Short mmCIF file of C-alpha atoms in Angstrom, two decimals:
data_model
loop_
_atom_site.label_atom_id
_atom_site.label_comp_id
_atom_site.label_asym_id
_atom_site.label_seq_id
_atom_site.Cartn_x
_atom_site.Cartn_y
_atom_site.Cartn_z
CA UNK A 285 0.00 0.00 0.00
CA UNK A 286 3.10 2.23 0.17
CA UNK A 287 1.68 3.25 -3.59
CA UNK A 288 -1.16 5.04 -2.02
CA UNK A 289 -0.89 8.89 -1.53
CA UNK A 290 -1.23 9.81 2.61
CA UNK A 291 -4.08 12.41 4.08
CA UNK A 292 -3.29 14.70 6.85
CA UNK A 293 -5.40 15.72 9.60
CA UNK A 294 -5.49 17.60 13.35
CA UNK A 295 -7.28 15.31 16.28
CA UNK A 296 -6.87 15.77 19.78
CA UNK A 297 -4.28 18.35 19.33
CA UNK A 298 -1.97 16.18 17.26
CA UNK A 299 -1.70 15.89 13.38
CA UNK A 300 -2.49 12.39 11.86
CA UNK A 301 -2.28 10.70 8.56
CA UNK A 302 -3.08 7.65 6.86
CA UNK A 303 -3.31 6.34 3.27
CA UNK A 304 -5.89 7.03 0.95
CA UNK A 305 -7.94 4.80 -1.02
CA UNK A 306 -10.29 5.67 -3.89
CA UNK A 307 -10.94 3.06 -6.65
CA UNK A 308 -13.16 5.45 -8.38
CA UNK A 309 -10.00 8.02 -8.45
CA UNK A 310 -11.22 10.67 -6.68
CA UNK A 311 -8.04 12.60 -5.21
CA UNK A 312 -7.00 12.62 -1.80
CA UNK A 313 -9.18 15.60 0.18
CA UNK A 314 -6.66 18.32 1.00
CA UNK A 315 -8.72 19.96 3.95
CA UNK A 316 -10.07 17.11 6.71
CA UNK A 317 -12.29 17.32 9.96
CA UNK A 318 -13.48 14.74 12.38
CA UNK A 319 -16.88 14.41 12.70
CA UNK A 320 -18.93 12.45 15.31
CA UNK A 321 -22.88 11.31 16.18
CA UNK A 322 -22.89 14.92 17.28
CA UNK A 323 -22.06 16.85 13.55
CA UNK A 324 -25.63 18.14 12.29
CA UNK A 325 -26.60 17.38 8.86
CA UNK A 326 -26.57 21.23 7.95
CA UNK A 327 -22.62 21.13 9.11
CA UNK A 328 -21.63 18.09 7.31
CA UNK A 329 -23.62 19.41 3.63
CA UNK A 330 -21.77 23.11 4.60
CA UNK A 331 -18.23 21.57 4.61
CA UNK A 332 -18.44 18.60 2.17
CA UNK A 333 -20.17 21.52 -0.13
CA UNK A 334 -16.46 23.80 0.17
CA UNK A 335 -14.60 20.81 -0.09
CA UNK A 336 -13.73 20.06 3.42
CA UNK A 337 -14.03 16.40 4.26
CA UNK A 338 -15.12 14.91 7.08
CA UNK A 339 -13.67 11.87 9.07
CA UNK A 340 -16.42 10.12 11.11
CA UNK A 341 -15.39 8.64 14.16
CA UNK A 342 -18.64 7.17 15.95
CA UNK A 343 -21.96 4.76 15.33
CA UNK A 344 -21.54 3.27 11.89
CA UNK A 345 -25.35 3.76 11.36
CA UNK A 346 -25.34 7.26 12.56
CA UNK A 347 -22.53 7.64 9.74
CA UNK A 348 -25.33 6.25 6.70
CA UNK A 349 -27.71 8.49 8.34
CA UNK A 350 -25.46 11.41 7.95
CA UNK A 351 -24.59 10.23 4.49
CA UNK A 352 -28.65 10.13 3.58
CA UNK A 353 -28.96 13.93 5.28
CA UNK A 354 -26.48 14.95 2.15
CA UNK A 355 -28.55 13.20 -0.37
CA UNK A 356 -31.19 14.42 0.54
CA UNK A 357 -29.99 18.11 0.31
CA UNK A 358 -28.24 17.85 -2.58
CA UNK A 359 -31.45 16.72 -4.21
CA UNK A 360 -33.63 19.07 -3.16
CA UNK A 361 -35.43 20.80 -6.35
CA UNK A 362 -34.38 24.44 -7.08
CA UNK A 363 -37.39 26.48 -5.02
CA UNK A 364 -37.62 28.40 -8.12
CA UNK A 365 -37.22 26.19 -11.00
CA UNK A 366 -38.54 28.20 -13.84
CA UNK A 367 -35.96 30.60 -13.86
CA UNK A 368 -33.42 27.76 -14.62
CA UNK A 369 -32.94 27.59 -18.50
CA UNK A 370 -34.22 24.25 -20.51
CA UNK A 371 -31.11 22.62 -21.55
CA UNK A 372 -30.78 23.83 -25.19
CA UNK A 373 -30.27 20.04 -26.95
CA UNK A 374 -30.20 16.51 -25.82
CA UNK A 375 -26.22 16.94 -26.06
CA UNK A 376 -26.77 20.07 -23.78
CA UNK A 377 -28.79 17.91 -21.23
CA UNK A 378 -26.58 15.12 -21.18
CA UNK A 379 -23.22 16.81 -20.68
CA UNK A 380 -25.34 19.11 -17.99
CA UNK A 381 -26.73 15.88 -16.46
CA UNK A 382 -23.03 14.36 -15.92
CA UNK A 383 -21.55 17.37 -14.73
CA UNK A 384 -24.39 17.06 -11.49
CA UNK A 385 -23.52 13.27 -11.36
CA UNK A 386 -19.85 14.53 -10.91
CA UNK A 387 -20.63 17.16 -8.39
CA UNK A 388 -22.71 14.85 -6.58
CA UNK A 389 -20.31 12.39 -6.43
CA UNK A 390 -17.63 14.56 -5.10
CA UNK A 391 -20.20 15.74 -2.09
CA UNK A 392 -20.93 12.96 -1.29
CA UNK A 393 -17.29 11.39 -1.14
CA UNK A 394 -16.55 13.62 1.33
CA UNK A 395 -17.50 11.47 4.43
CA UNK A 396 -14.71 9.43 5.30
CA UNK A 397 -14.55 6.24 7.43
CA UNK A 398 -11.04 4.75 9.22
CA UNK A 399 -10.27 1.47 8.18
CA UNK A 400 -7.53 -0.72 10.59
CA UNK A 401 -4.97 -3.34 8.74
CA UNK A 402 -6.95 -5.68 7.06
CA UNK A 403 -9.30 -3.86 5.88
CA UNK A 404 -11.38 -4.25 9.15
CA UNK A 405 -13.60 -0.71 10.13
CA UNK A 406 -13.09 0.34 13.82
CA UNK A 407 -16.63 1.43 14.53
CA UNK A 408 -19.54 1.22 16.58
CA UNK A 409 -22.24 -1.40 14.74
CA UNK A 410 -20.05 -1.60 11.66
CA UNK A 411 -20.61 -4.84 9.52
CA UNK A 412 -17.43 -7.14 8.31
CA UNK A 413 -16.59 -5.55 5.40
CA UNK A 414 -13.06 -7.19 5.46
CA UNK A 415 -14.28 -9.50 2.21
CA UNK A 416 -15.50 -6.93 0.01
CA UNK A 417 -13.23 -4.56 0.63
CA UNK A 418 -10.20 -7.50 -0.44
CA UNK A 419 -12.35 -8.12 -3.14
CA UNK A 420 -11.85 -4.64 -4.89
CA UNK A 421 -8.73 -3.44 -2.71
CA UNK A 422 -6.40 -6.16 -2.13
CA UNK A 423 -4.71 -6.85 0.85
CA UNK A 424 -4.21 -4.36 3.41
CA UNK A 425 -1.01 -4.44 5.38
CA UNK A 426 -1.77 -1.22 7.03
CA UNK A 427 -4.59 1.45 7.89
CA UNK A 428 -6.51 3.79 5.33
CA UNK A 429 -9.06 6.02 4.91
CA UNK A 430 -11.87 5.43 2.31
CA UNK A 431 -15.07 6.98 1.92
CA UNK A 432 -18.15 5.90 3.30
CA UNK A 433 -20.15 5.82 -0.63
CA UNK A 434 -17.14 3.77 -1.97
CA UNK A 435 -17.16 1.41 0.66
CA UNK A 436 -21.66 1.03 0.34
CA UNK A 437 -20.42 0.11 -3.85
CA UNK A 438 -17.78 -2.22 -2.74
CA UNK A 439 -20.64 -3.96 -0.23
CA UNK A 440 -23.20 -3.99 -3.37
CA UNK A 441 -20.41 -5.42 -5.89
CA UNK A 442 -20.04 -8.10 -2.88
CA UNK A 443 -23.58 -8.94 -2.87
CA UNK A 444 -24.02 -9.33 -6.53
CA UNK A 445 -20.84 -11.34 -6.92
CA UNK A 446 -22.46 -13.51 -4.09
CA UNK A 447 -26.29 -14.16 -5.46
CA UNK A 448 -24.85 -13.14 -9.00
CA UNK A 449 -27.11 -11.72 -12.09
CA UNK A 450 -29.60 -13.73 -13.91
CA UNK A 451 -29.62 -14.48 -16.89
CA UNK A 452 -32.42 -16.42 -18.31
CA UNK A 453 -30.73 -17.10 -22.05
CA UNK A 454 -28.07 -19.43 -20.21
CA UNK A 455 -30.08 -20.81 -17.95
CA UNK A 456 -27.90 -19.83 -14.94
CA UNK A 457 -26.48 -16.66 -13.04
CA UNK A 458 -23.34 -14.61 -13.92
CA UNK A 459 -21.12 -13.51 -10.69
CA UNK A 460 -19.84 -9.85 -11.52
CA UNK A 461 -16.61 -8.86 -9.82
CA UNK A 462 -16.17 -5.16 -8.47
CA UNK A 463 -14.99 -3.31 -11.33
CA UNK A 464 -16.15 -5.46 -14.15
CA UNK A 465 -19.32 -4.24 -15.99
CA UNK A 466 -22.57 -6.62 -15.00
CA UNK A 467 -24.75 -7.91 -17.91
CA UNK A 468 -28.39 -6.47 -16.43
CA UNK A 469 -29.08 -5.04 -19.76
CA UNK A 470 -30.79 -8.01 -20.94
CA UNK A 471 -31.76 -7.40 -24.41
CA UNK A 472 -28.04 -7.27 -25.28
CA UNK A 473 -28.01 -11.15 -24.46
CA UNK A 474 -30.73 -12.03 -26.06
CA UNK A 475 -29.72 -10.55 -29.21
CA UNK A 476 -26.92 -12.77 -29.33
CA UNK A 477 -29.06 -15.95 -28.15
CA UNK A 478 -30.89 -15.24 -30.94
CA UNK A 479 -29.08 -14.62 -34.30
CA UNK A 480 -28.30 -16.88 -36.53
CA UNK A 481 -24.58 -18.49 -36.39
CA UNK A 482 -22.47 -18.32 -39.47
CA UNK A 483 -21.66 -21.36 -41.25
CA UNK A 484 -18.04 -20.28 -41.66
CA UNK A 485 -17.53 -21.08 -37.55
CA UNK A 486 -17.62 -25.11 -38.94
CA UNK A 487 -14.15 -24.00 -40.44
CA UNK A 488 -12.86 -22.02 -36.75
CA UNK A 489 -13.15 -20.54 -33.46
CA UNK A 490 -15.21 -17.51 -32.25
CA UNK A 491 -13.90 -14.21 -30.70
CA UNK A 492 -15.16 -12.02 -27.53
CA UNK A 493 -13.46 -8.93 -27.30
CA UNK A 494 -13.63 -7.51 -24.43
CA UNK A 495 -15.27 -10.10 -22.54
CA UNK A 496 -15.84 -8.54 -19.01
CA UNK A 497 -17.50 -11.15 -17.20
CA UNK A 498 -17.41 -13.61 -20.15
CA UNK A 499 -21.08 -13.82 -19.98
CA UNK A 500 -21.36 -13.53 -24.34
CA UNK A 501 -18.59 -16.39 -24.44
CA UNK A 502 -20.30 -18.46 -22.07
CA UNK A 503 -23.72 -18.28 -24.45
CA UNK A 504 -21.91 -18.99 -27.73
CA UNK A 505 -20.66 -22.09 -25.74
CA UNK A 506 -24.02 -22.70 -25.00
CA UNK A 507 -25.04 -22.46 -28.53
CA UNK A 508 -22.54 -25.01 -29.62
CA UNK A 509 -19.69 -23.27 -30.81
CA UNK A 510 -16.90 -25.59 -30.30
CA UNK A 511 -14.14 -22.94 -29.61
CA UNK A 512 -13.97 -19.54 -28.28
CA UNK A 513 -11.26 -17.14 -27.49
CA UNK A 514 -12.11 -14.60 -25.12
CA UNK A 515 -9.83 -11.42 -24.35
CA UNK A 516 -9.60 -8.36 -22.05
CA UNK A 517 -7.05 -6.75 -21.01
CA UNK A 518 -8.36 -5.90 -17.49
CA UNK A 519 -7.09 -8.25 -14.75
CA UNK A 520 -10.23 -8.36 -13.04
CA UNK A 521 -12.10 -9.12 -15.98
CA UNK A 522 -9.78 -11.41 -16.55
CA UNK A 523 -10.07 -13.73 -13.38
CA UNK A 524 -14.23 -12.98 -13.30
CA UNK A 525 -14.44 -14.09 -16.76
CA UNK A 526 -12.77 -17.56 -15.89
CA UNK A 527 -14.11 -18.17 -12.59
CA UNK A 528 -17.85 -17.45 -14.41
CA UNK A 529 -16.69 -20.15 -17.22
CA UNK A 530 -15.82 -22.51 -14.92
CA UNK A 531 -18.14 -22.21 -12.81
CA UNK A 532 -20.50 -23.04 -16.12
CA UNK A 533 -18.76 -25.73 -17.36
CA UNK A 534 -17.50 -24.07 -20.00
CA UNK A 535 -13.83 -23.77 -19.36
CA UNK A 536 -12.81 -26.43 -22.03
CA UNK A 537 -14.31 -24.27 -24.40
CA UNK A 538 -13.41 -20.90 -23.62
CA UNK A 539 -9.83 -19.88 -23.92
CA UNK A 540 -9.79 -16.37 -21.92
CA UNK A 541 -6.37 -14.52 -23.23
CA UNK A 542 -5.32 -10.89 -21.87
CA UNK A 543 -5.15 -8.83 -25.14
CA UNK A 544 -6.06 -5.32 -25.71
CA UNK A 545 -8.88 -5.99 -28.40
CA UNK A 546 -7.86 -8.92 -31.19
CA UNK A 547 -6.03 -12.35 -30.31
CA UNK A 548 -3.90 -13.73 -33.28
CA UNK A 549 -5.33 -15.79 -36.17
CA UNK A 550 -9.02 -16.01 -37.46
CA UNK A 551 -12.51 -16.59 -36.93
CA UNK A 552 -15.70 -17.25 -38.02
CA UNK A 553 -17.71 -14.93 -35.44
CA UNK A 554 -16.32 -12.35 -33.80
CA UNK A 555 -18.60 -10.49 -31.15
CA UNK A 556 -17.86 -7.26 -29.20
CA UNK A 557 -20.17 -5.51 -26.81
CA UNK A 558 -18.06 -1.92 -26.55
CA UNK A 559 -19.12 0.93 -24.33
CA UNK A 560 -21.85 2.58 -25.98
CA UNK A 561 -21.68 6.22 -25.32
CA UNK A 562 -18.27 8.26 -26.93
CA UNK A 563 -17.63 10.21 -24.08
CA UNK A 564 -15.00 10.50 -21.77
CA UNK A 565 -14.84 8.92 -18.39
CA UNK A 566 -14.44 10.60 -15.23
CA UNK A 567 -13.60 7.47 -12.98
CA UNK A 568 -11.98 4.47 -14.05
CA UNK A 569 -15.47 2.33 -13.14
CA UNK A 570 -17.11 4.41 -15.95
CA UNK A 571 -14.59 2.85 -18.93
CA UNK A 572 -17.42 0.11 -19.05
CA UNK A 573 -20.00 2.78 -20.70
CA UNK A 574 -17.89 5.48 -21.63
CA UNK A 575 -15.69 5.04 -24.93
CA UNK A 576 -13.80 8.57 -25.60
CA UNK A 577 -13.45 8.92 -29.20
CA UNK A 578 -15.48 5.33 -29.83
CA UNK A 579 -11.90 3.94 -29.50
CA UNK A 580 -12.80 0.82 -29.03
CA UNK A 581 -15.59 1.00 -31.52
CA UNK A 582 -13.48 2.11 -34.26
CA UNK A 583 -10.83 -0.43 -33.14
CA UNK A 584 -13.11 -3.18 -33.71
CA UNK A 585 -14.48 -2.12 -36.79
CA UNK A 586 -10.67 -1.40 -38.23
CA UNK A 587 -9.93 -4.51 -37.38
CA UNK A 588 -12.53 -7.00 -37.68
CA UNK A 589 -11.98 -7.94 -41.69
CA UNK A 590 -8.33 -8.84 -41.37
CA UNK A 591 -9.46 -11.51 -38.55
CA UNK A 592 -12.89 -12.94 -40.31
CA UNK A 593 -12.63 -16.11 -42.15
CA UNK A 594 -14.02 -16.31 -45.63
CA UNK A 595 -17.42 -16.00 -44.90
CA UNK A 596 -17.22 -15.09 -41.56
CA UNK A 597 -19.00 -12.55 -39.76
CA UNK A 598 -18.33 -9.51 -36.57
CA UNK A 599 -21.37 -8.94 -34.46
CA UNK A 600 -21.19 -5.36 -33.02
CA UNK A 601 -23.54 -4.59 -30.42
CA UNK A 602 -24.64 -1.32 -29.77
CA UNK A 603 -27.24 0.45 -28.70
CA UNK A 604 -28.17 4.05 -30.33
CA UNK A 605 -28.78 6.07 -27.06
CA UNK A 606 -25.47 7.99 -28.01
CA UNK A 607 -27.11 9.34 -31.51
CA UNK A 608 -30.38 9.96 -29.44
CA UNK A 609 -28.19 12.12 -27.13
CA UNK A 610 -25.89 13.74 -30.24
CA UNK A 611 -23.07 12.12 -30.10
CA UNK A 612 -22.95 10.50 -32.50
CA UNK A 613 -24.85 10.30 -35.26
CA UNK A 614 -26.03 7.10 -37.75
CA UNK A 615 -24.54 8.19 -41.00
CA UNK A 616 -21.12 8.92 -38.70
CA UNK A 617 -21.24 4.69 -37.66
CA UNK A 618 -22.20 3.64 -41.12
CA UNK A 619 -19.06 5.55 -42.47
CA UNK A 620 -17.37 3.78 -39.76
CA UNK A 621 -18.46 0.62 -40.91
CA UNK A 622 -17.70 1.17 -44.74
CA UNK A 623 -14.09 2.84 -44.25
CA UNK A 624 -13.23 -0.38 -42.74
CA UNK A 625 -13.85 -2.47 -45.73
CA UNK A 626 -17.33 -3.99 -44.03
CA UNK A 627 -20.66 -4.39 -45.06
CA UNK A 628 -24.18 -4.70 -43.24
CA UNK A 629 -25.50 -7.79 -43.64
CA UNK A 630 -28.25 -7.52 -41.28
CA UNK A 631 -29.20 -6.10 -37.89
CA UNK A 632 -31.46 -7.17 -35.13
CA UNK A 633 -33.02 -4.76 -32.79
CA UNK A 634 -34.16 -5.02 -28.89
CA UNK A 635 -36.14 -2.23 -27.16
CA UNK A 636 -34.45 -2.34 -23.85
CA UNK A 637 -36.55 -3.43 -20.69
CA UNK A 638 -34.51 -1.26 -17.79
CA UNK A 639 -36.24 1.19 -15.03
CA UNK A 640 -34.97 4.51 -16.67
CA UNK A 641 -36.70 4.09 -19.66
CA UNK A 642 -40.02 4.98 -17.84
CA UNK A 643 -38.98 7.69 -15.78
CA UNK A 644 -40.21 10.60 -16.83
CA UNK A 645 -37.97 12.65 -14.03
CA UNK A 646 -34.70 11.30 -15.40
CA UNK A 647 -32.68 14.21 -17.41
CA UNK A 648 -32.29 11.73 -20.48
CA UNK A 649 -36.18 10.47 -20.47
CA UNK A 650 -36.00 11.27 -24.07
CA UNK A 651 -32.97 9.78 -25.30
CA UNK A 652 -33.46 6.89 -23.54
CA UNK A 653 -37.51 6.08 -24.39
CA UNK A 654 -36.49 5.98 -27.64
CA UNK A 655 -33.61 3.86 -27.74
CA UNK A 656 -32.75 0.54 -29.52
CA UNK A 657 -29.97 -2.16 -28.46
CA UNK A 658 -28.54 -3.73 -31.73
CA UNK A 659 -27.02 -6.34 -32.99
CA UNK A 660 -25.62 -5.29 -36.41
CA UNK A 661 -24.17 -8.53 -38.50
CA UNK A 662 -21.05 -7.24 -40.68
CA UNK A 663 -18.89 -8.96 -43.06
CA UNK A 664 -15.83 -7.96 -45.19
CA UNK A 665 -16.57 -6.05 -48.43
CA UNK A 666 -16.32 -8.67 -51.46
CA UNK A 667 -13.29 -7.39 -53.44
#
C-alpha cells in the first residue's frame, strides 16, 4: 500500500495521517475534519459543499444516516425552478446531467470512514466488510481512509458477486466482480441468443473482445460453438471471466487470453459488446460505458476484416442512445463501418426493458424512451 498517496489531519491536538484509497480516483481531500454522532446534517452538507471532508469517528449507522442527510440536500429541487434555462439540446442535457452526477459524487465522497490493517472498520455497529473490501482493494497491510459511498459500492459489488445476475438465455447466473461491468441489460443477451450463427464457424473458433465477465462467451458455448477465445485486457475481468466459465462448465471451451482488443489468427464470429456512449470517463469504473473517441468501436471495426474467415462474420452490439443524445450520429457509424472495408449484412433490434426508460424525471427520459440495443451482423466487403 506504500503506492497510495497519505491524508493529513489535526485530532486531539496532534496531526495524523493515513493512506488514501479511492478506486473510483477521486483525489485525496486536501482539507479534513473529524466528525462524530454529534455533527448536524446542515454542518456536514456546509463543509463537504467547500470541499472540506469529514472523518467520522462514531456509530456506523449514525454515519449512513449522515450520508442520507447529504442526499437528501443535494437533491432538493431548485425552489424556483422556472428561472433555470431548458437545456438547449439533448447533447446540452446530457453533458449538464453528468456534470451534477460529478458534483454529486464529489459531495458525497466527502464522508470518510477509518479502516484498521486488514481492511477491518473500527466502529460502533459496523458490519465485516473485510471480504469486500479485499475483493476490490487487495490486501491491506496497514490502515486507510476510504469513503463511506465507496465502501456502500464495494458492499453492493459483494452482494451481486455472491447471489450473482440472472440471466435467463443461459439458464444460470453470472457472478460480476467489483470493477467489471454486469450484464443487467438483458436485451443485449438475447440478441446474441438469438441470431443466426455463421456457417463459416464449422471452419474455426469464435472471438469475444472484451469479454468482461465472459457472460457472451459463455452463451456462444451454450449455442454449440466448439471454440472460443475470449480477451480483455483488465485483470479483473480477466479472473471474473474464468471463474464465471468454470463455474458453467465451460472452461474447455473458452480460452480467456489478456489482449487489448484482437487475439492472433481467425474466426468465423467475432462479437464485441463496446461501451456505448463516446464520451470521456471521469472514474476508471465508468470505462465500461464510456468510450472517448469510440476507440474501441473504431478499433473493432478497423480490425474485424483482417481476422474474419471467408465468410465469416463480426457482431457489433450497440445500442443508439449515443445518436439519441448527439453524439454520435447514424450516418457517422455507417461511415465507420464502410471505411473499414465492411458491409451490413443484417441487424437485429431489442427495445431495452430497464427502469430509466419509464422515468419521466430522469434528465435523459427522451434519449433513452427511444432507444434501440442492436445487434448489427457485418462482413468484409467482397473485393
Amino acid at each position: 500500500m506504500n503506492d497510495f498517496p497519505q491524508i493529513v489531519w489535526d485530532e486531539d491536538g496532534a496531526s495524523r495521517t493515513a493512506r488514501w484509497r479511492s478506486e473510483s480516483g477521486m483525489p485525496p481531500p486536501k482539507r479534513v475534519v473529524v466528525a462524530d454522532d454529534q455533527t448536524s446534517a446542515d454542518q456536514a452538507y456546509r463543509l463537504a459543499c467547500e470541499g472540506t471532508a469529514l472523518l467520522y469517528r462514531g456509530d456506523f449507522q449514525n454515519a449512513k444516516q449522515l450520508l442520507q442527510a447529504i442526499a437528501r440536500r443535494i437533491d432538493r429541487k431548485p425552489r424556483r425552478p422556472g428561472k433555470q434555462a431548458a437545456p438547449k439540446s439533448p447533447t446540452e442535457a446530457f453533458h449538464l446531467h453528468r456534470q451534477a452526477q460529478a458534483q454529486r459524487a464529489r459531495t458525497l465522497g466527502m464522508l470518510l470512514l477509518p479502516f484498521d490493517a486488514g481492511h477491518a472498520l473500527p466502529l460502533r455497529r459496523a458490519p465485516d466488510v473485510r471480504q469486500a473490501c479485499l475483493e476490490a482493494y487487495g490486501p491491506a497491510e496497514e490502515a486507510y481512509v476510504a469513503s463511506l459511498r465507496e465502501l456502500q459500492g464495494l458492499i453492493g459489488a459483494h452482494e451481486w458477486r455472491k447471489k450473482g445476475v440472472p440471466i435467463p438465455a443461459l439458464g444460470a447466473s453470472i457472478h460480476p466482480h467489483y470493477g467489471v461491468f454486469s450484464p443487467v441489460r438483458g436485451e443485449y443477451i438475447d440478441l446474441v441468443a438469438k441470431a443466426p450463427l455463421p456457417a463459416a464457424l464449422s471452419k474455426g473458433a469464435a472471438f469475444d473482445i472484451g469479454t468482461g465477465t465472459g457472460v457472451l462467451a459463455a452463451l456462444l458455448a451454450r449455442r454449440g460453438v466448439a471454440r472460443i477465445v475470449a480477451t480483455d485486457q483488465d485483470p479483473r475481468a480477466l479472473a471474473c471471466a474464468r471463474e464465471n466459465l468454470a463455474r458453467l462448465g465451460c472452461a474447455k471451451r473458452v480460452q480467456v487470453v489478456e489482449a487489448d482488443m484482437f487475439p492472433e489468427g481467425h474466426a468465423g464470429l467475432v462479437v464485441c459488446n463496446p461501451p456505448w456512449v463516446p464520451a470521456r470517463p471521469s472514474s476508471p469504473l465508468e470505462y465500461a460505458v464510456y468510450d472517448p473517441d469510440s476507440r474501441m468501436l473504431r478499433a473493432f471495426l478497423d480490425g474485424l476484416a483482417a481476422h474474419l474467415l471467408p465468410g465469416g462474420e463480426g457482431w457489433l452490439i450497440l445500442s443508439d442512445l449515443a445518436e439519441h443524445l448527439g453524439l454520435r450520429s447514424r450516418d457517422e457509424l455507417v461511415a465507420m463501418i464502410e471505411a473499414a472495408g465492411l458491409q451490413v449484412l443484417d441487424r437485429l433490434g431489442a427495445r431495452p426493458t430497464h427502469s430509466k426508460t419509464s422515468d419521466v424525471d430522469d434528465p435523459l427520459h427522451a434519449a433513452r424512451a427511444a432507444e434501440i440495443t442492436s445487434l448489427w451482423r457485418l462482413g468484409a466487403k467482397q473485393k
